[in-house]
Short mmCIF file of C-alpha atoms in Angstrom, two decimals:
data_model
loop_
_atom_site.label_atom_id
_atom_site.label_comp_id
_atom_site.label_asym_id
_atom_site.label_seq_id
_atom_site.Cartn_x
_atom_site.Cartn_y
_atom_site.Cartn_z
CA MET A 1 6.84 -12.00 -32.10
CA GLU A 2 8.81 -11.20 -28.84
CA PRO A 3 7.71 -8.34 -27.14
CA LEU A 4 10.43 -5.01 -27.35
CA ALA A 5 10.56 -4.92 -23.27
CA ILE A 6 11.49 -9.06 -23.42
CA SER A 7 14.33 -8.84 -25.93
CA LEU A 8 15.41 -5.85 -24.59
CA ARG A 9 16.29 -7.18 -20.79
CA PRO A 10 19.91 -6.52 -20.19
CA LYS A 11 22.65 -9.53 -20.13
CA LYS A 12 24.92 -7.63 -17.71
CA LEU A 13 24.42 -6.02 -15.00
CA ASP A 14 26.21 -2.98 -15.98
CA ASP A 15 23.45 -2.81 -18.39
CA VAL A 16 20.82 -2.48 -16.19
CA ILE A 17 18.83 0.64 -15.44
CA GLY A 18 18.95 1.92 -11.84
CA GLN A 19 18.91 0.84 -8.54
CA THR A 20 22.78 2.25 -8.51
CA HIS A 21 22.15 0.96 -4.85
CA LEU A 22 22.51 -2.52 -5.63
CA ILE A 23 24.10 -2.43 -8.57
CA GLY A 24 27.74 -0.16 -9.68
CA GLU A 25 31.05 -0.58 -8.58
CA GLY A 26 31.19 -2.03 -4.87
CA LYS A 27 27.48 -3.03 -4.92
CA VAL A 28 26.10 -6.41 -3.56
CA PHE A 29 24.79 -7.35 -6.59
CA ASN A 30 28.11 -6.44 -8.41
CA ASN A 31 30.42 -7.98 -5.76
CA LEU A 32 28.52 -11.29 -6.00
CA VAL A 33 29.25 -11.98 -9.22
CA LYS A 34 32.70 -10.67 -8.66
CA ASN A 35 33.08 -13.48 -5.61
CA ASN A 36 31.30 -15.96 -7.92
CA LYS A 37 28.33 -16.81 -5.02
CA LEU A 38 24.61 -16.03 -4.77
CA PHE A 39 22.21 -16.94 -2.18
CA SER A 40 18.58 -16.90 -1.66
CA MET A 41 17.25 -13.47 -1.95
CA ILE A 42 13.83 -12.29 -2.58
CA LEU A 43 13.16 -8.84 -4.79
CA TYR A 44 10.78 -6.80 -4.19
CA GLY A 45 8.94 -3.56 -5.52
CA LYS A 46 6.57 -2.05 -7.91
CA PRO A 47 6.10 -3.60 -11.43
CA GLY A 48 8.72 -3.00 -14.46
CA ILE A 49 11.45 -1.27 -12.54
CA GLY A 50 13.52 -4.51 -13.24
CA LYS A 51 13.32 -7.28 -10.42
CA THR A 52 13.06 -10.34 -13.35
CA THR A 53 15.62 -8.65 -15.43
CA ILE A 54 18.28 -8.62 -12.31
CA ALA A 55 17.08 -12.36 -11.23
CA ASN A 56 18.00 -13.19 -14.48
CA VAL A 57 21.28 -11.47 -14.99
CA LEU A 58 22.60 -12.66 -11.66
CA VAL A 59 22.34 -16.27 -13.04
CA GLU A 60 23.97 -15.11 -15.96
CA GLU A 61 26.75 -13.67 -15.27
CA LEU A 62 27.71 -16.33 -12.39
CA GLY A 63 26.58 -19.45 -15.09
CA LEU A 64 24.43 -21.00 -13.26
CA ARG A 65 21.34 -23.64 -14.22
CA TYR A 66 18.15 -22.34 -13.34
CA ARG A 67 14.33 -22.52 -13.74
CA SER A 68 11.78 -20.37 -13.29
CA LEU A 69 8.67 -20.68 -11.91
CA ASN A 70 5.53 -18.85 -10.86
CA ALA A 71 4.25 -19.53 -7.24
CA THR A 72 0.32 -19.06 -9.03
CA ILE A 73 0.27 -20.96 -11.93
CA ASN A 74 2.69 -23.68 -11.52
CA ASN A 75 1.58 -26.77 -9.78
CA LYS A 76 2.89 -28.82 -7.01
CA LYS A 77 4.04 -31.69 -9.67
CA ASP A 78 6.28 -28.84 -11.46
CA PHE A 79 8.00 -27.92 -8.33
CA ASP A 80 8.55 -31.61 -7.63
CA ILE A 81 10.14 -32.01 -11.07
CA VAL A 82 12.62 -28.71 -10.47
CA ILE A 83 13.46 -30.32 -6.79
CA GLU A 84 14.54 -33.80 -8.77
CA GLU A 85 16.58 -31.72 -11.30
CA ALA A 86 18.35 -30.13 -8.81
CA LYS A 87 19.27 -33.24 -7.02
CA MET A 88 20.38 -34.90 -10.15
CA TYR A 89 22.40 -31.53 -11.01
CA GLY A 90 23.63 -31.46 -7.92
CA GLY A 91 21.87 -28.03 -7.22
CA LEU A 92 19.70 -25.63 -8.96
CA VAL A 93 18.69 -21.49 -8.54
CA VAL A 94 14.46 -20.97 -9.08
CA ILE A 95 13.65 -17.95 -9.96
CA MET A 96 10.15 -17.41 -8.51
CA ASP A 97 7.38 -14.63 -9.45
CA GLU A 98 4.64 -14.08 -7.58
CA ILE A 99 6.41 -15.78 -4.35
CA HIS A 100 3.88 -14.26 -2.20
CA ARG A 101 1.38 -16.46 -2.99
CA LEU A 102 3.33 -19.52 -2.23
CA ASN A 103 1.13 -21.89 -0.67
CA LYS A 104 1.25 -24.04 2.52
CA ASP A 105 1.99 -27.25 0.31
CA LYS A 106 4.70 -25.64 -2.36
CA GLN A 107 6.83 -23.68 1.04
CA ASP A 108 6.94 -27.37 2.72
CA LEU A 109 8.26 -29.10 -0.44
CA LEU A 110 10.86 -26.42 -0.63
CA LEU A 111 11.78 -25.18 2.89
CA PRO A 112 14.53 -28.54 3.44
CA TYR A 113 16.18 -27.99 0.20
CA LEU A 114 16.68 -24.27 0.20
CA GLU A 115 18.09 -24.99 4.52
CA SER A 116 20.28 -27.38 2.71
CA GLY A 117 21.10 -24.87 -0.15
CA LEU A 118 20.26 -27.08 -2.47
CA ILE A 119 17.66 -24.89 -4.48
CA ILE A 120 18.69 -21.26 -4.33
CA LEU A 121 15.96 -19.20 -4.57
CA ILE A 122 15.29 -15.48 -6.04
CA GLY A 123 11.76 -14.39 -5.64
CA MET A 124 9.97 -11.33 -7.15
CA THR A 125 6.98 -10.03 -5.58
CA THR A 126 5.12 -6.79 -5.78
CA SER A 127 4.42 -6.53 -2.30
CA ASN A 128 6.16 -6.30 1.26
CA PRO A 129 7.91 -9.28 1.96
CA TYR A 130 7.88 -8.21 5.43
CA HIS A 131 3.95 -8.60 5.26
CA SER A 132 3.13 -11.17 2.47
CA ILE A 133 5.46 -14.06 2.75
CA ASN A 134 5.74 -16.57 5.53
CA PRO A 135 7.91 -16.41 7.53
CA ALA A 136 9.93 -19.62 7.15
CA ILE A 137 10.30 -18.57 3.94
CA ARG A 138 11.34 -15.14 4.62
CA SER A 139 14.15 -16.13 7.50
CA ARG A 140 16.44 -18.19 4.58
CA CYS A 141 16.62 -15.52 2.28
CA GLN A 142 17.93 -11.57 2.02
CA ILE A 143 15.26 -9.38 1.20
CA PHE A 144 16.43 -6.30 -1.73
CA GLU A 145 14.03 -3.86 -1.83
CA LEU A 146 13.95 -1.76 -5.62
CA LYS A 147 13.40 1.58 -5.67
CA GLU A 148 11.10 3.34 -8.37
CA LEU A 149 12.97 4.50 -11.64
CA THR A 150 12.53 8.33 -12.30
CA SER A 151 11.54 10.14 -15.10
CA ASP A 152 15.52 10.38 -16.11
CA ASP A 153 15.86 6.94 -15.73
CA VAL A 154 12.91 5.84 -18.53
CA LYS A 155 14.37 8.61 -20.92
CA THR A 156 17.76 7.00 -20.93
CA ALA A 157 16.25 3.52 -21.76
CA ILE A 158 13.87 4.85 -24.14
CA LYS A 159 16.86 7.03 -25.95
CA ARG A 160 19.14 3.47 -26.18
CA VAL A 161 16.29 1.69 -27.45
CA ILE A 162 16.08 4.55 -30.51
CA LYS A 163 19.44 4.16 -30.95
CA ASN A 164 20.26 0.47 -30.69
CA ASN A 165 16.84 -1.23 -31.85
CA LEU A 166 14.63 1.71 -33.54
CA LYS A 167 17.15 3.56 -35.46
CA ASP A 168 14.29 4.02 -38.08
CA ILE A 169 12.10 5.53 -35.66
CA TYR A 170 11.39 9.16 -36.21
CA ILE A 171 10.61 10.71 -32.41
CA ASP A 172 11.41 13.93 -30.73
CA ASP A 173 12.02 15.23 -27.23
CA ASP A 174 8.55 15.91 -26.48
CA CYS A 175 7.26 12.51 -27.21
CA ILE A 176 10.06 10.67 -25.02
CA ASP A 177 9.36 13.11 -22.41
CA TYR A 178 5.38 12.13 -22.90
CA ILE A 179 6.02 8.36 -22.70
CA SER A 180 8.28 8.84 -19.66
CA ASN A 181 6.23 10.73 -17.34
CA ILE A 182 3.10 8.65 -18.22
CA SER A 183 4.96 5.04 -17.75
CA SER A 184 5.22 6.50 -13.73
CA GLY A 185 8.86 4.64 -13.59
CA ASP A 186 7.08 1.37 -15.27
CA LEU A 187 9.81 0.77 -18.15
CA ARG A 188 8.19 -2.51 -18.94
CA TYR A 189 5.09 -0.16 -19.95
CA ALA A 190 7.64 2.44 -21.10
CA TYR A 191 8.83 -0.21 -23.77
CA ASN A 192 5.41 -1.94 -25.30
CA LEU A 193 4.31 2.36 -25.44
CA LEU A 194 6.98 2.69 -27.58
CA GLU A 195 6.78 -0.39 -29.82
CA VAL A 196 2.82 0.07 -30.38
CA ALA A 197 3.71 3.74 -31.23
CA TYR A 198 6.14 2.54 -33.71
CA TYR A 199 4.14 -0.20 -35.09
CA SER A 200 0.99 1.90 -35.37
CA THR A 201 2.13 5.03 -36.99
CA ASP A 202 4.62 3.84 -39.68
CA LYS A 203 7.48 4.80 -37.53
CA LYS A 204 6.49 8.42 -37.12
CA VAL A 205 5.76 9.39 -33.51
CA THR A 206 3.63 12.19 -32.16
CA LEU A 207 1.90 13.48 -29.02
CA ASP A 208 -0.98 12.96 -31.04
CA SER A 209 -0.31 9.53 -31.83
CA LEU A 210 1.10 8.82 -28.41
CA LYS A 211 -1.92 10.06 -26.67
CA ASN A 212 -4.68 8.04 -29.18
CA ILE A 213 -2.50 4.85 -27.90
CA SER A 214 -2.65 6.32 -23.71
CA ASN A 215 -3.81 9.21 -22.31
CA LYS A 216 -4.02 7.81 -18.75
CA PRO A 217 -0.70 7.42 -16.80
CA ASN A 218 0.17 3.86 -15.11
CA LEU A 219 -0.63 3.85 -11.95
CA PHE A 220 0.52 1.34 -9.60
CA HIS A 221 -3.07 -0.13 -8.20
CA ASP A 222 -2.50 -4.01 -7.13
CA LYS A 223 -4.93 -3.92 -4.69
CA ASN A 224 -2.95 -6.89 -3.07
CA GLY A 225 0.52 -4.64 -3.14
CA ASP A 226 1.77 -2.38 -1.13
CA GLY A 227 1.54 0.79 -3.56
CA TYR A 228 -2.37 0.41 -3.54
CA TYR A 229 -2.51 0.44 0.27
CA ASP A 230 0.51 3.15 0.43
CA VAL A 231 -2.03 5.66 -1.31
CA ILE A 232 -4.98 5.14 0.97
CA SER A 233 -2.19 5.92 3.80
CA ALA A 234 -1.20 8.73 2.36
CA PHE A 235 -4.28 9.89 1.85
CA GLN A 236 -5.83 10.03 4.80
CA LYS A 237 -2.23 10.76 6.70
CA SER A 238 -2.42 14.38 4.60
CA ILE A 239 -5.78 15.13 5.60
CA ARG A 240 -4.97 14.28 9.23
CA GLY A 241 -1.65 16.29 8.49
CA SER A 242 -4.22 19.33 7.07
CA ASP A 243 -2.00 19.33 3.59
CA VAL A 244 -5.07 19.92 1.49
CA ASP A 245 -3.16 19.90 -1.58
CA ALA A 246 -1.95 16.32 -0.96
CA ALA A 247 -4.96 14.46 0.07
CA LEU A 248 -6.22 16.34 -3.50
CA HIS A 249 -3.50 14.31 -4.89
CA TYR A 250 -4.12 11.31 -3.44
CA LEU A 251 -7.71 11.67 -3.57
CA ALA A 252 -7.20 11.82 -7.52
CA ARG A 253 -5.22 8.98 -7.82
CA LEU A 254 -7.78 7.20 -6.01
CA ILE A 255 -10.70 8.82 -8.23
CA GLU A 256 -8.40 7.37 -11.32
CA ALA A 257 -8.42 3.94 -10.10
CA GLU A 258 -12.13 4.01 -9.89
CA ASP A 259 -12.56 3.13 -6.28
CA LEU A 260 -15.17 4.85 -4.82
CA ASP A 261 -15.67 2.22 -2.18
CA ILE A 262 -12.06 2.88 -0.56
CA ILE A 263 -12.72 6.61 -0.45
CA PHE A 264 -16.22 6.76 1.13
CA ARG A 265 -14.42 4.57 3.58
CA ARG A 266 -11.61 6.75 4.52
CA MET A 267 -13.67 9.66 4.33
CA SER A 268 -16.25 7.98 6.61
CA VAL A 269 -13.34 7.03 9.17
CA ILE A 270 -11.34 10.41 8.97
CA ALA A 271 -14.47 12.44 10.19
CA TYR A 272 -14.66 10.27 12.86
CA GLU A 273 -10.89 9.33 13.95
CA ASP A 274 -9.01 12.35 13.00
CA ILE A 275 -11.68 15.53 13.02
CA GLY A 276 -14.21 14.01 15.40
CA LEU A 277 -15.42 16.21 18.06
CA ALA A 278 -13.67 19.22 16.79
CA ASN A 279 -16.29 19.65 13.72
CA PRO A 280 -18.71 16.65 14.60
CA ASP A 281 -21.06 18.44 11.57
CA MET A 282 -18.23 16.50 9.41
CA GLY A 283 -20.17 13.35 9.56
CA VAL A 284 -23.08 14.38 8.65
CA LYS A 285 -21.34 16.25 5.13
CA VAL A 286 -19.35 13.54 4.66
CA GLU A 287 -22.86 10.97 4.78
CA ALA A 288 -24.16 13.40 2.37
CA CYS A 289 -21.60 13.64 -0.21
CA ILE A 290 -21.39 9.96 -0.39
CA ASN A 291 -25.16 10.08 -1.21
CA ALA A 292 -24.72 12.65 -3.95
CA CYS A 293 -21.45 10.46 -5.16
CA GLU A 294 -23.70 7.83 -5.44
CA ARG A 295 -26.42 9.38 -7.18
CA LEU A 296 -24.21 11.20 -9.75
CA GLY A 297 -21.54 8.10 -10.31
CA LEU A 298 -18.05 9.23 -12.01
CA PRO A 299 -17.19 11.46 -13.67
CA GLU A 300 -19.01 13.93 -11.65
CA ALA A 301 -18.42 12.21 -7.93
CA ARG A 302 -14.99 14.06 -8.23
CA ILE A 303 -16.78 17.21 -7.64
CA PRO A 304 -18.11 16.47 -4.44
CA LEU A 305 -15.67 14.27 -3.47
CA ALA A 306 -13.27 17.38 -4.15
CA LYS A 307 -15.09 19.84 -1.87
CA THR A 308 -15.47 17.60 1.28
CA VAL A 309 -11.82 16.90 1.02
CA ILE A 310 -11.11 20.52 1.26
CA GLU A 311 -13.37 20.93 4.62
CA LEU A 312 -11.97 17.31 5.70
CA ALA A 313 -8.63 18.59 5.56
CA LEU A 314 -8.90 21.97 6.64
CA SER A 315 -11.07 21.04 9.25
CA PRO A 316 -9.62 21.68 13.15
CA LYS A 317 -8.58 17.61 13.90
CA SER A 318 -9.79 15.99 17.20
CA ASN A 319 -8.79 12.12 17.84
CA SER A 320 -10.01 12.33 21.81
CA ALA A 321 -13.03 10.38 21.12
CA TYR A 322 -10.57 7.74 19.25
CA LEU A 323 -8.27 7.87 22.24
CA ALA A 324 -11.12 7.52 24.99
CA ILE A 325 -12.51 4.72 23.08
CA GLU A 326 -9.53 3.21 22.49
CA GLU A 327 -8.12 3.46 26.52
CA ALA A 328 -11.87 1.62 27.36
CA MET A 329 -11.26 -1.45 24.71
CA ASN A 330 -7.61 -1.78 26.52
CA ASP A 331 -8.96 -1.45 30.14
CA ILE A 332 -11.46 -4.33 28.60
CA ASN A 333 -8.86 -6.50 27.17
CA LYS A 334 -6.55 -6.18 30.51
CA GLY A 335 -9.80 -7.73 32.20
CA ASN A 336 -10.43 -4.30 33.59
CA THR A 337 -13.67 -4.18 34.25
CA GLY A 338 -15.34 -4.84 37.67
CA ASN A 339 -18.90 -6.02 38.95
CA VAL A 340 -21.78 -3.59 37.95
CA PRO A 341 -22.58 -1.14 40.56
CA ASN A 342 -26.14 -2.19 42.01
CA ASN A 343 -27.92 0.57 41.64
CA ILE A 344 -28.04 0.45 37.98
CA LYS A 345 -28.07 -3.45 37.91
CA THR A 346 -31.36 -4.29 35.94
CA THR A 347 -34.91 -3.48 38.59
CA SER A 348 -32.75 -2.09 40.67
CA PRO A 349 -34.45 -0.68 43.97
CA ASP A 350 -32.15 2.11 44.42
CA TYR A 351 -31.96 3.07 41.05
CA LYS A 352 -32.51 7.12 40.65
CA TYR A 353 -34.36 7.56 37.15
CA ALA A 354 -32.66 10.93 35.75
CA HIS A 355 -35.15 12.28 34.54
CA ASP A 356 -36.48 12.99 37.72
CA TYR A 357 -33.82 15.27 38.56
CA PRO A 358 -32.57 18.92 37.66
CA ASN A 359 -30.76 18.76 34.23
CA HIS A 360 -31.24 15.01 34.16
CA VAL A 361 -28.13 14.84 36.38
CA VAL A 362 -28.28 12.73 39.85
CA LYS A 363 -25.87 12.01 42.27
CA GLN A 364 -25.18 8.12 41.24
CA GLN A 365 -22.51 5.72 40.56
CA TYR A 366 -22.13 4.43 37.15
CA LEU A 367 -18.56 3.05 36.63
CA PRO A 368 -17.63 0.02 38.60
CA ASP A 369 -16.13 0.28 42.00
CA ASN A 370 -12.11 -0.42 40.76
CA LEU A 371 -12.76 2.19 37.82
CA LYS A 372 -15.25 5.17 39.49
CA ASN A 373 -12.24 7.60 39.20
CA LYS A 374 -11.33 6.77 35.61
CA ARG A 375 -11.62 9.49 32.76
CA TYR A 376 -11.62 7.80 29.61
CA TYR A 377 -12.45 11.26 27.92
CA LYS A 378 -10.04 14.19 27.75
CA PRO A 379 -11.20 16.67 26.01
CA GLN A 380 -8.93 18.78 23.59
CA ASN A 381 -8.15 22.00 22.83
CA ASN A 382 -10.60 23.55 20.44
CA LYS A 383 -13.55 25.53 20.02
CA ASN A 384 -16.03 22.70 20.59
CA GLU A 385 -14.45 20.71 23.29
CA LEU A 386 -14.12 23.31 25.04
CA LYS A 387 -17.67 23.71 25.20
CA LEU A 388 -18.14 19.98 26.42
CA LYS A 389 -15.52 20.15 28.61
CA GLU A 390 -17.42 22.97 30.37
CA ILE A 391 -20.32 20.78 30.10
CA ASN A 392 -18.59 18.09 31.54
CA GLU A 393 -16.97 19.72 34.54
CA ARG A 394 -20.33 20.96 35.82
CA LEU A 395 -21.93 17.76 35.46
CA LYS A 396 -19.46 15.92 37.51
CA LYS A 397 -19.61 18.69 40.12
CA ILE A 398 -23.05 18.21 40.49
CA ILE A 399 -23.14 14.42 40.48
CA ASN A 400 -19.87 14.67 42.88
CA GLU A 401 -21.79 17.28 45.51
#
């Protein structure tokens, strides 16, 4: 009953697919095996790219005693047992999945033994360890990022399986290309799809049979991992950079994940942070788009989303409002505030009511004394803000006369 993806795990570093920056002649992991030495480390990267495989291959090639734990599933008692075993044998390698979920009790239990070298830890995670792993653990480990597998890497692996393990399968190059493309670099996913196709089609795999099993790409949408937030970041940055095609690409990935809420939030903040006063109507248009999407639902919501994202990407940009409030908040956080001028305090007899004056402008101080000449809003060079700049300068002139 063992899945193909498990039974096919390499037993030697030379058989690992991809990760050529870590594996190969003169590379880090090969040299560790050559020198018969292992250090605590954290392996991070997307699912299905070889983290568990490399961890197991290292200990197998070095002939080291090891135990596997999961930071989420295994409890404190399991950790106690592993530590006692390490004491009994004078050392132990602990291969730990989901290490970014390791709670404080388990961390406190492990730290002194990591420090002494009694336990060598190989942690695995899909999250960026620089953000998600406790610094005390992180500082005792070397960190290695595993790269995404390419379509060619996945194709190489599939052809190797067909040659060595599924010799009686009928499958053409178009089917192999389809599996490698739809797996999006996740070799485990590719193996699983191939195995299901093999057993569900009487060993004669066609494009139609593959599409019946899986017709959606294996996109990485772990909300607790980097991949998800990278797509969100890329979505906003593509719109900010006016690359309409990239913006639509990342929109499509978020639609595929069916996460309308994050799309709505990102579009709303983009309308005010990145486009702002250069095109103030975009805020209203985004709100109208959100209302339409909520009424339509998916899949139809993709249409108003695409229309609005195109407008956002191609709109003139200005972050002057964002910069203005950031500078004002920075003054507040530094304690650079000052007293409210007497003339605009509550019930002040010296207050001049603006509606009693032409253009609703009156010569009167509003900012505290120490900030009275401060200018937070600095208009940028776009059509709409040039008009605002002209109005602002005219009003300032009236006030200062």
